[in-house]
Short mmCIF file of C-alpha atoms in Angstrom, two decimals:
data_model
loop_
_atom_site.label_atom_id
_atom_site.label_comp_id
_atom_site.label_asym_id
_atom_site.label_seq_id
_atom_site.Cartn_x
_atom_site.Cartn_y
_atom_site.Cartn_z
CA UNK A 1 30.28 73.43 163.02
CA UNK A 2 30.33 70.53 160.59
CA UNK A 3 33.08 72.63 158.13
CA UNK A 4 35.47 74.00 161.31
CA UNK A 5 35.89 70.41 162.30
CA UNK A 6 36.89 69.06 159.02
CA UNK A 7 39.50 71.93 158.37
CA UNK A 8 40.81 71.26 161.75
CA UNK A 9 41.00 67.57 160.48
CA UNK A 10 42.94 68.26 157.15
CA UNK A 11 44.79 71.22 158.73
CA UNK A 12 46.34 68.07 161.55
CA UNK A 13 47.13 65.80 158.49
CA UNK A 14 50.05 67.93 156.96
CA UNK A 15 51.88 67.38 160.64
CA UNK A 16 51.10 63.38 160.82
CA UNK A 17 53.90 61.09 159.46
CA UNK A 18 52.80 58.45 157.73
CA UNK A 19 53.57 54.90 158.79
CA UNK A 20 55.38 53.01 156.06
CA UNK A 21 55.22 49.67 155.12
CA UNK A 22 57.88 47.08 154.25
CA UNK A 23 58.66 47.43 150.62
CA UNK A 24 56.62 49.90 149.69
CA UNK A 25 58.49 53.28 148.75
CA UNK A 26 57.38 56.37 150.40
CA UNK A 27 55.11 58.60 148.24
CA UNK A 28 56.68 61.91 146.44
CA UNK A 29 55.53 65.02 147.55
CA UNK A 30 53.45 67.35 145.18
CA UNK A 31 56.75 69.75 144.59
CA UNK A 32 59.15 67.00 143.67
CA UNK A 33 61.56 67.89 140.20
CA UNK A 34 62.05 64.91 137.86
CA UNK A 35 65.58 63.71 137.65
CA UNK A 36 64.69 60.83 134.50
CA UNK A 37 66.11 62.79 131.79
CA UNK A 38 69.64 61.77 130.14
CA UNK A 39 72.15 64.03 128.86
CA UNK A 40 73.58 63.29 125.23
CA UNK A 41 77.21 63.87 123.97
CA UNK A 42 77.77 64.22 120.06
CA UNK A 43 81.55 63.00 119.96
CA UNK A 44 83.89 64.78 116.96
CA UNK A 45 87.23 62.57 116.04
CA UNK A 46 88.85 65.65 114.96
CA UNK A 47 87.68 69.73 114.97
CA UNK A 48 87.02 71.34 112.32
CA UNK A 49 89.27 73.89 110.98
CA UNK A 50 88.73 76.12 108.29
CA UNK A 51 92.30 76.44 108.03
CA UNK A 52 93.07 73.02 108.38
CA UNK A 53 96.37 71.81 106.97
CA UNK A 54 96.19 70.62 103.34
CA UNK A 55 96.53 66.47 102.05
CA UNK A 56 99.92 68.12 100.62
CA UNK A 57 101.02 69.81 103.75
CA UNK A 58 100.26 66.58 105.68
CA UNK A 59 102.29 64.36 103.37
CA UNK A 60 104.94 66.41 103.93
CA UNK A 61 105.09 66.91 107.47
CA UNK A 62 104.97 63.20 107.69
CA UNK A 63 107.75 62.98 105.23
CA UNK A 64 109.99 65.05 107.80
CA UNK A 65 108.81 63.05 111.06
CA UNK A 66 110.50 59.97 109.39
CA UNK A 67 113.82 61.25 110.99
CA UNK A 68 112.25 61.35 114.22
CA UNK A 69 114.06 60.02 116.99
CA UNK A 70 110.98 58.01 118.85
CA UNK A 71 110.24 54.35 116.88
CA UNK A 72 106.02 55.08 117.31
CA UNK A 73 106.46 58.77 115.41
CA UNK A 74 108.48 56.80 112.46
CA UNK A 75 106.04 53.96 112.58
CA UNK A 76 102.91 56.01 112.88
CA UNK A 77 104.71 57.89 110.02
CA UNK A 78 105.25 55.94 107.78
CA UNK A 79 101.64 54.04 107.87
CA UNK A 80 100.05 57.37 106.98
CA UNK A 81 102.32 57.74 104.19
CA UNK A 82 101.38 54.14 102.87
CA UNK A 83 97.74 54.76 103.29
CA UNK A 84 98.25 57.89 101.65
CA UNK A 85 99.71 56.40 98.42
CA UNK A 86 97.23 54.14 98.53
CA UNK A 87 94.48 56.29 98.50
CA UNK A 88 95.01 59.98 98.27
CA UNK A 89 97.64 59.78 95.69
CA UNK A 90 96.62 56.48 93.99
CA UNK A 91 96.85 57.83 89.89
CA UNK A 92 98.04 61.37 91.18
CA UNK A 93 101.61 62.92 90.81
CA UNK A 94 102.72 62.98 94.64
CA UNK A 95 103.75 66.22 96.90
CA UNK A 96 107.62 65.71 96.27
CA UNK A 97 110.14 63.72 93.74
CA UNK A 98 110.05 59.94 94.54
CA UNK A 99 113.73 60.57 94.38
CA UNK A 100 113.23 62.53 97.73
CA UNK A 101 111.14 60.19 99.31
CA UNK A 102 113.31 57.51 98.98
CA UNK A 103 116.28 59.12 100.12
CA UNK A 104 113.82 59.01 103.04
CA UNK A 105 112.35 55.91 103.30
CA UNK A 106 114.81 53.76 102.18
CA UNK A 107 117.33 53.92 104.77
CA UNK A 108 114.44 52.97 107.58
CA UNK A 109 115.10 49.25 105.89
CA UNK A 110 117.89 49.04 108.34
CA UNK A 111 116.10 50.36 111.42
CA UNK A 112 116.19 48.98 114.48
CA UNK A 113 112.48 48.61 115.10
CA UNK A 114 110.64 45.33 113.72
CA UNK A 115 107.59 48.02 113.79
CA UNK A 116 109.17 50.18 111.49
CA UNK A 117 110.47 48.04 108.92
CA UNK A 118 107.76 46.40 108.43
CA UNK A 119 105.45 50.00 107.64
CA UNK A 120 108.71 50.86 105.71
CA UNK A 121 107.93 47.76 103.53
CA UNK A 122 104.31 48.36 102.81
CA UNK A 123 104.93 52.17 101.82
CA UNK A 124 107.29 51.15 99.44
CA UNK A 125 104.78 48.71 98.31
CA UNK A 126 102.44 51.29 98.11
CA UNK A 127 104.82 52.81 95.47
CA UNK A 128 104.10 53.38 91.95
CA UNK A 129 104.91 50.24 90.06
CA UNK A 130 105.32 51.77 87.27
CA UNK A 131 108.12 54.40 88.68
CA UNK A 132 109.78 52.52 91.41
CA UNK A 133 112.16 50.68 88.64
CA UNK A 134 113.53 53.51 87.45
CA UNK A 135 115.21 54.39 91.01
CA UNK A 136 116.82 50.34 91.26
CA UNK A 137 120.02 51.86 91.62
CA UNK A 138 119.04 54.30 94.41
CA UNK A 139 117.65 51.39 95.95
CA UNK A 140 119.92 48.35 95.72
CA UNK A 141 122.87 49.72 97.91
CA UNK A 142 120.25 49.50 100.92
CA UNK A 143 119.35 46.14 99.86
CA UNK A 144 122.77 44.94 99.98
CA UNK A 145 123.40 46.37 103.49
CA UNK A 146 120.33 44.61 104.71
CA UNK A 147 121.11 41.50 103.20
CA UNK A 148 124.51 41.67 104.75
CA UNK A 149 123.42 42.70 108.42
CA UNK A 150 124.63 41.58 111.26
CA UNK A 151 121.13 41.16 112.51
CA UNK A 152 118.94 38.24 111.07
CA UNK A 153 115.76 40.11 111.16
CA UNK A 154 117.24 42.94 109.34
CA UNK A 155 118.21 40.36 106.86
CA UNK A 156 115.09 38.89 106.36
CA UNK A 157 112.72 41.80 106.00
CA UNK A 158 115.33 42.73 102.97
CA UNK A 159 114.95 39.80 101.94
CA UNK A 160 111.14 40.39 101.54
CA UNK A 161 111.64 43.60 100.10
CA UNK A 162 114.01 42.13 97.33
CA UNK A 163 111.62 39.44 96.46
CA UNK A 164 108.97 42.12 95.98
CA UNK A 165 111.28 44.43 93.77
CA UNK A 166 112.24 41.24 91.44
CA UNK A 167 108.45 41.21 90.61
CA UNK A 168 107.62 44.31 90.23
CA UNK A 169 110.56 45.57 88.19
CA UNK A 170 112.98 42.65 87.55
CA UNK A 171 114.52 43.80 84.19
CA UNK A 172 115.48 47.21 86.32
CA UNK A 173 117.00 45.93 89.11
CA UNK A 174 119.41 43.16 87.23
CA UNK A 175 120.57 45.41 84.78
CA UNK A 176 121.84 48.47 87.26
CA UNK A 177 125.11 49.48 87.64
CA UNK A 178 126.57 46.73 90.16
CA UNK A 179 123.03 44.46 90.46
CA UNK A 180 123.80 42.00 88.89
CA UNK A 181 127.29 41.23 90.36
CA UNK A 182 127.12 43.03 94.13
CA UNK A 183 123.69 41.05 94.73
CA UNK A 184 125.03 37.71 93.92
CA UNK A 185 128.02 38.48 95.80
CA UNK A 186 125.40 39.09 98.99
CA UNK A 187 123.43 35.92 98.27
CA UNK A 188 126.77 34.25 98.12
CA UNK A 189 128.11 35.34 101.37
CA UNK A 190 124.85 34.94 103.33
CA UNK A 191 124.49 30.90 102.22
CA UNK A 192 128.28 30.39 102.52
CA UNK A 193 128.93 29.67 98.77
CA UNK A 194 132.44 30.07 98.79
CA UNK A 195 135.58 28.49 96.67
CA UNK A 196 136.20 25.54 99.02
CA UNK A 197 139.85 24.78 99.83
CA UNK A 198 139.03 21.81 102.10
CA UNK A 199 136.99 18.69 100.95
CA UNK A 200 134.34 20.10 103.25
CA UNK A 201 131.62 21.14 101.06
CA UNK A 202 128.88 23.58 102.30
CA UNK A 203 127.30 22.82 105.41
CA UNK A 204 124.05 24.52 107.26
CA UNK A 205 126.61 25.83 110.20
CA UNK A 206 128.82 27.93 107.78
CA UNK A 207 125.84 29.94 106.65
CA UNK A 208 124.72 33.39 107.70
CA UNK A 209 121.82 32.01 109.37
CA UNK A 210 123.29 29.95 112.23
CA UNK A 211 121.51 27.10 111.47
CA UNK A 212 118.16 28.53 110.62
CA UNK A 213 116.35 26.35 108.54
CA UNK A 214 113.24 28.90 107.90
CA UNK A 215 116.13 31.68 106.64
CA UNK A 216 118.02 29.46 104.54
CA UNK A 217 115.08 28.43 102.84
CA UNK A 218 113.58 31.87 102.19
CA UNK A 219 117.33 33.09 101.06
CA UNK A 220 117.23 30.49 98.82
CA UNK A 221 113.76 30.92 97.16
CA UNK A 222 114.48 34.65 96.48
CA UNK A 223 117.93 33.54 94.85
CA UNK A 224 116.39 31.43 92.91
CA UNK A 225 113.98 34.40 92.03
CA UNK A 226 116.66 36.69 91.58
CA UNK A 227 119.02 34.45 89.12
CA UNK A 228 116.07 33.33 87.18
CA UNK A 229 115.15 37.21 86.36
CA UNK A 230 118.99 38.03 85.32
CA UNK A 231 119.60 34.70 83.71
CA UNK A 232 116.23 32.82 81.76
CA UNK A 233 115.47 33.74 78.97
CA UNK A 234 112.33 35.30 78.37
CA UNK A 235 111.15 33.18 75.20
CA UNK A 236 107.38 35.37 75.52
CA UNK A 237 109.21 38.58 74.85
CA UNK A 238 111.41 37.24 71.85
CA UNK A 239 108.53 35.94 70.31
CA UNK A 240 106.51 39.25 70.69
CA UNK A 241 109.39 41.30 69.24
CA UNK A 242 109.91 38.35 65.81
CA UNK A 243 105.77 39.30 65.65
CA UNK A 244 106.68 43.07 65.67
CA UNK A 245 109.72 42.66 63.46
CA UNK A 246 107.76 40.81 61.03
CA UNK A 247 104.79 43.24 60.58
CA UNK A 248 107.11 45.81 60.35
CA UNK A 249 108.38 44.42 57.10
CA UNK A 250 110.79 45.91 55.39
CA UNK A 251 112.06 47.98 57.95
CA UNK A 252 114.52 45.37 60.24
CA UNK A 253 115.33 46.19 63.49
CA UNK A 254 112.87 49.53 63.34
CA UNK A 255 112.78 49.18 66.63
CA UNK A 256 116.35 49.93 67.27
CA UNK A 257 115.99 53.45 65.52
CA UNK A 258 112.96 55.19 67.44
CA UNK A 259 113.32 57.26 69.93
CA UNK A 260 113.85 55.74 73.43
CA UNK A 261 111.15 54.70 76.24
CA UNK A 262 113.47 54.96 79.20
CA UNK A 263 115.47 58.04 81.05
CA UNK A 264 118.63 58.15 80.32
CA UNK A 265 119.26 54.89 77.79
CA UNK A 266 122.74 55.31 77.31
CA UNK A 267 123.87 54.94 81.20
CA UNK A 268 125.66 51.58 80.70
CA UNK A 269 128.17 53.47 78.53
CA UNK A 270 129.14 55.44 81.48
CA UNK A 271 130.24 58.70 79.44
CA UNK A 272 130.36 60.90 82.18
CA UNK A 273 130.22 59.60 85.56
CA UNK A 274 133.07 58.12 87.32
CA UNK A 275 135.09 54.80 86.54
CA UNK A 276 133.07 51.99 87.76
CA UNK A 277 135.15 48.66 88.93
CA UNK A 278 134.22 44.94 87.49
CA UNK A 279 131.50 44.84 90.12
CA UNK A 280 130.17 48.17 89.54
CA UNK A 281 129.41 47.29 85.84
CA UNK A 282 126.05 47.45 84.27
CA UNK A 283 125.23 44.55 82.74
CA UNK A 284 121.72 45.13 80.56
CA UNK A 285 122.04 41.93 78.07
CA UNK A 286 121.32 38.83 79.14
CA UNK A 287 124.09 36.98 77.61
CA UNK A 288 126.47 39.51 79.34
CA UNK A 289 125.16 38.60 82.63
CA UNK A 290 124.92 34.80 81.98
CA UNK A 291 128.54 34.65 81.09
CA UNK A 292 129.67 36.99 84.11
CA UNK A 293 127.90 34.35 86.25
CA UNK A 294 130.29 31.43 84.95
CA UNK A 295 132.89 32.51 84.65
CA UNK A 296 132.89 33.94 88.54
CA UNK A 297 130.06 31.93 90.71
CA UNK A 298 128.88 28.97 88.47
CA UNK A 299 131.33 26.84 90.29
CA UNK A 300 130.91 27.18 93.85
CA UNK A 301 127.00 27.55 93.73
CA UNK A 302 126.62 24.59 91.67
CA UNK A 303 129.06 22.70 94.31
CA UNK A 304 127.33 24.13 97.51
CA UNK A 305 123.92 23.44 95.99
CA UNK A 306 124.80 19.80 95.14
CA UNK A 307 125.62 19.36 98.53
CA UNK A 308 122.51 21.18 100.25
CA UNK A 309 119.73 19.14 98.44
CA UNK A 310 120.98 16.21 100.24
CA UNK A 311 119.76 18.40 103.31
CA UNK A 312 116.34 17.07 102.51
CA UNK A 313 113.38 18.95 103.67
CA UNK A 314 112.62 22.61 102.54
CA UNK A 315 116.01 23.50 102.20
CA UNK A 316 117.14 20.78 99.89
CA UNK A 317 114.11 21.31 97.93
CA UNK A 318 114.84 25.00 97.22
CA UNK A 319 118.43 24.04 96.44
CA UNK A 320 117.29 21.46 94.13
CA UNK A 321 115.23 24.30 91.89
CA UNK A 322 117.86 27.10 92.52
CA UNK A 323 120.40 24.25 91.24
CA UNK A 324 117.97 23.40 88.82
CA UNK A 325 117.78 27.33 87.44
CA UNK A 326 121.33 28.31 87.01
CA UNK A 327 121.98 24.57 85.36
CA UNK A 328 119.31 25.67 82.86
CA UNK A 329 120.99 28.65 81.97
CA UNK A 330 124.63 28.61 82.17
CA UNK A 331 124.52 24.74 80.44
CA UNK A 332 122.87 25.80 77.07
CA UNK A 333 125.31 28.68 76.16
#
């Protein structure tokens, strides 16, 4: 009697619902699933490919998307190819000529895009110091057309590019056919050093700058950079070569007969390329270019100078050492 009540009883429970309280969560049934688990994702940048394209193949596809029309394809371009060079290829003969880069590369100096410019600068940064003089005269006729832009940042990202080429290889890019002369000529025209027929003088106005104080200054610090590569003498390397004269005692000048360190040594002669012009000339010795620079710009930079240091601020203080370079020079001959 006592066990058919008490099944009754529990049988009756499973149909009672049970009176909740505030705040206090029902209780799970016997049957429930657990939900508390978290699902994991393992993230991959890029698949892998057993037949991924090589470091070679990449370079070069890059190379060809620098003639893309879209500014972000050139830009994103040419940072690869700088990283590359930096990295990949730092020590390491590269996929193609540097020749054929170049002819690549350079011409993105001019581009429209302040984006692109400025990754075209650090790949040819990125260059091989040792190389990149060799191809001055492959590079200077973009120089000049940057420097002579109609657009002002144009002309001052060339400017940054020039300043980095006189340090890297200064002797190379003075000494090309038509650096010497066609790059003064630019530097001339941009700060409005001219033969004055008036009584005028040079003025901040008649520049190429419109009045820009920050561009005047920087065009005048990489002048000044520029002349002092083609035009001081380097007293270091004179006294190195005395040294090496000396020791090689008797033979004078032994030098002179070994066998030469640079491609193609005899190029100022011009033998057998086409007739080059006054401007075109390649001027290698320093006395050559030091008297090409009286006898043609001495003059009106030393006038237009005069007159900018009384400018005062930056600008008349990188006149003032320009002024104070070319006097140096073209006074002691």
């Amino acid at each position: 009697m006592g066990s058919s009540a008490k099944k009754k009883k529990e049988k009756k429970k499973d149909f009672q619902k049970p009176k909740l309280r505030v705040g206090k969560a029902a209780p799970k049934a016997a049957n429930t699933t657990s939900t508390s688990f978290t699902a994991k994702k393992l993230l991959v940048n890029q698949q892998i490919n057993a037949n991924a394209p090589s470091l070679r193949d990449q370079f070069l596809h890059h190379v060809s998307l620098l003639s893309s029309r879209t500014d972000s394809q050139r830009k994103e371009s040419l940072a690869y190819l700088a990283s590359s060079l930096q990295s990949d290829y730092r020590g390491k003969p590269l996929p193609l000529s540097l020749k054929a880069l170049l002819d690549k590369v350079l011409p993105l100096l001019l581009d429209s895009s302040s984006g692109v410019r400025s990754e075209t600068t650090k790949t040819l940064q990125a260059l091989p110091k040792q190389d990149i003089g060799d191809y001055a005269e492959q590079t200077l006729p973009y120089i000049r057309a940057g420097m002579t832009h109609l657009s002002q940042e144009i002309r001052r990202n060339t400017l940054d590019v020039l300043s980095y080429l006189t340090e890297t290889c200064a002797k190379e890019l003075v000494s090309a056919p038509g650096g010497w002369t066609k790059t003064i000529h630019c530097f001339a025209t941009n700060l409005g050093f001219k033969d004055f027929a008036d009584n005028e003088g040079w003025s901040m106005h008649k520049t190429g700058f419109r009045e820009d104080v920050r561009s005047v200054t920087r065009t005048l610090q990489v002048a000044e950079q520029f002349l002092a590569a083609g035009l001081v003498k380097d007293f270091a390397h004179d006294k190195e070569n005395r040294y090496s004269e000396a020791s090689a005692f008797p033979l004078w000048d032994f030098a002179h007969h070994k066998l030469p360190v640079k491609s193609n040594p005899y190029g100022y002669l011009n033998l057998f390329g086409r007739p080059m012009d006054d401007e075109s000339r390649q001027l290698e010795d320093r006395d050559e270019r030091v008297l090409e620079f009286q006898d043609h710009y001495y003059a009106r930079f030393a006038k237009s100078l005069s007159k900018a240091k009384h400018e005062g601020g930056d600008v008349g203080r990188s006149a003032g050492q320009l002024l104070k370079v070319i006097d140096s020079a073209c006074k002691a001959e």
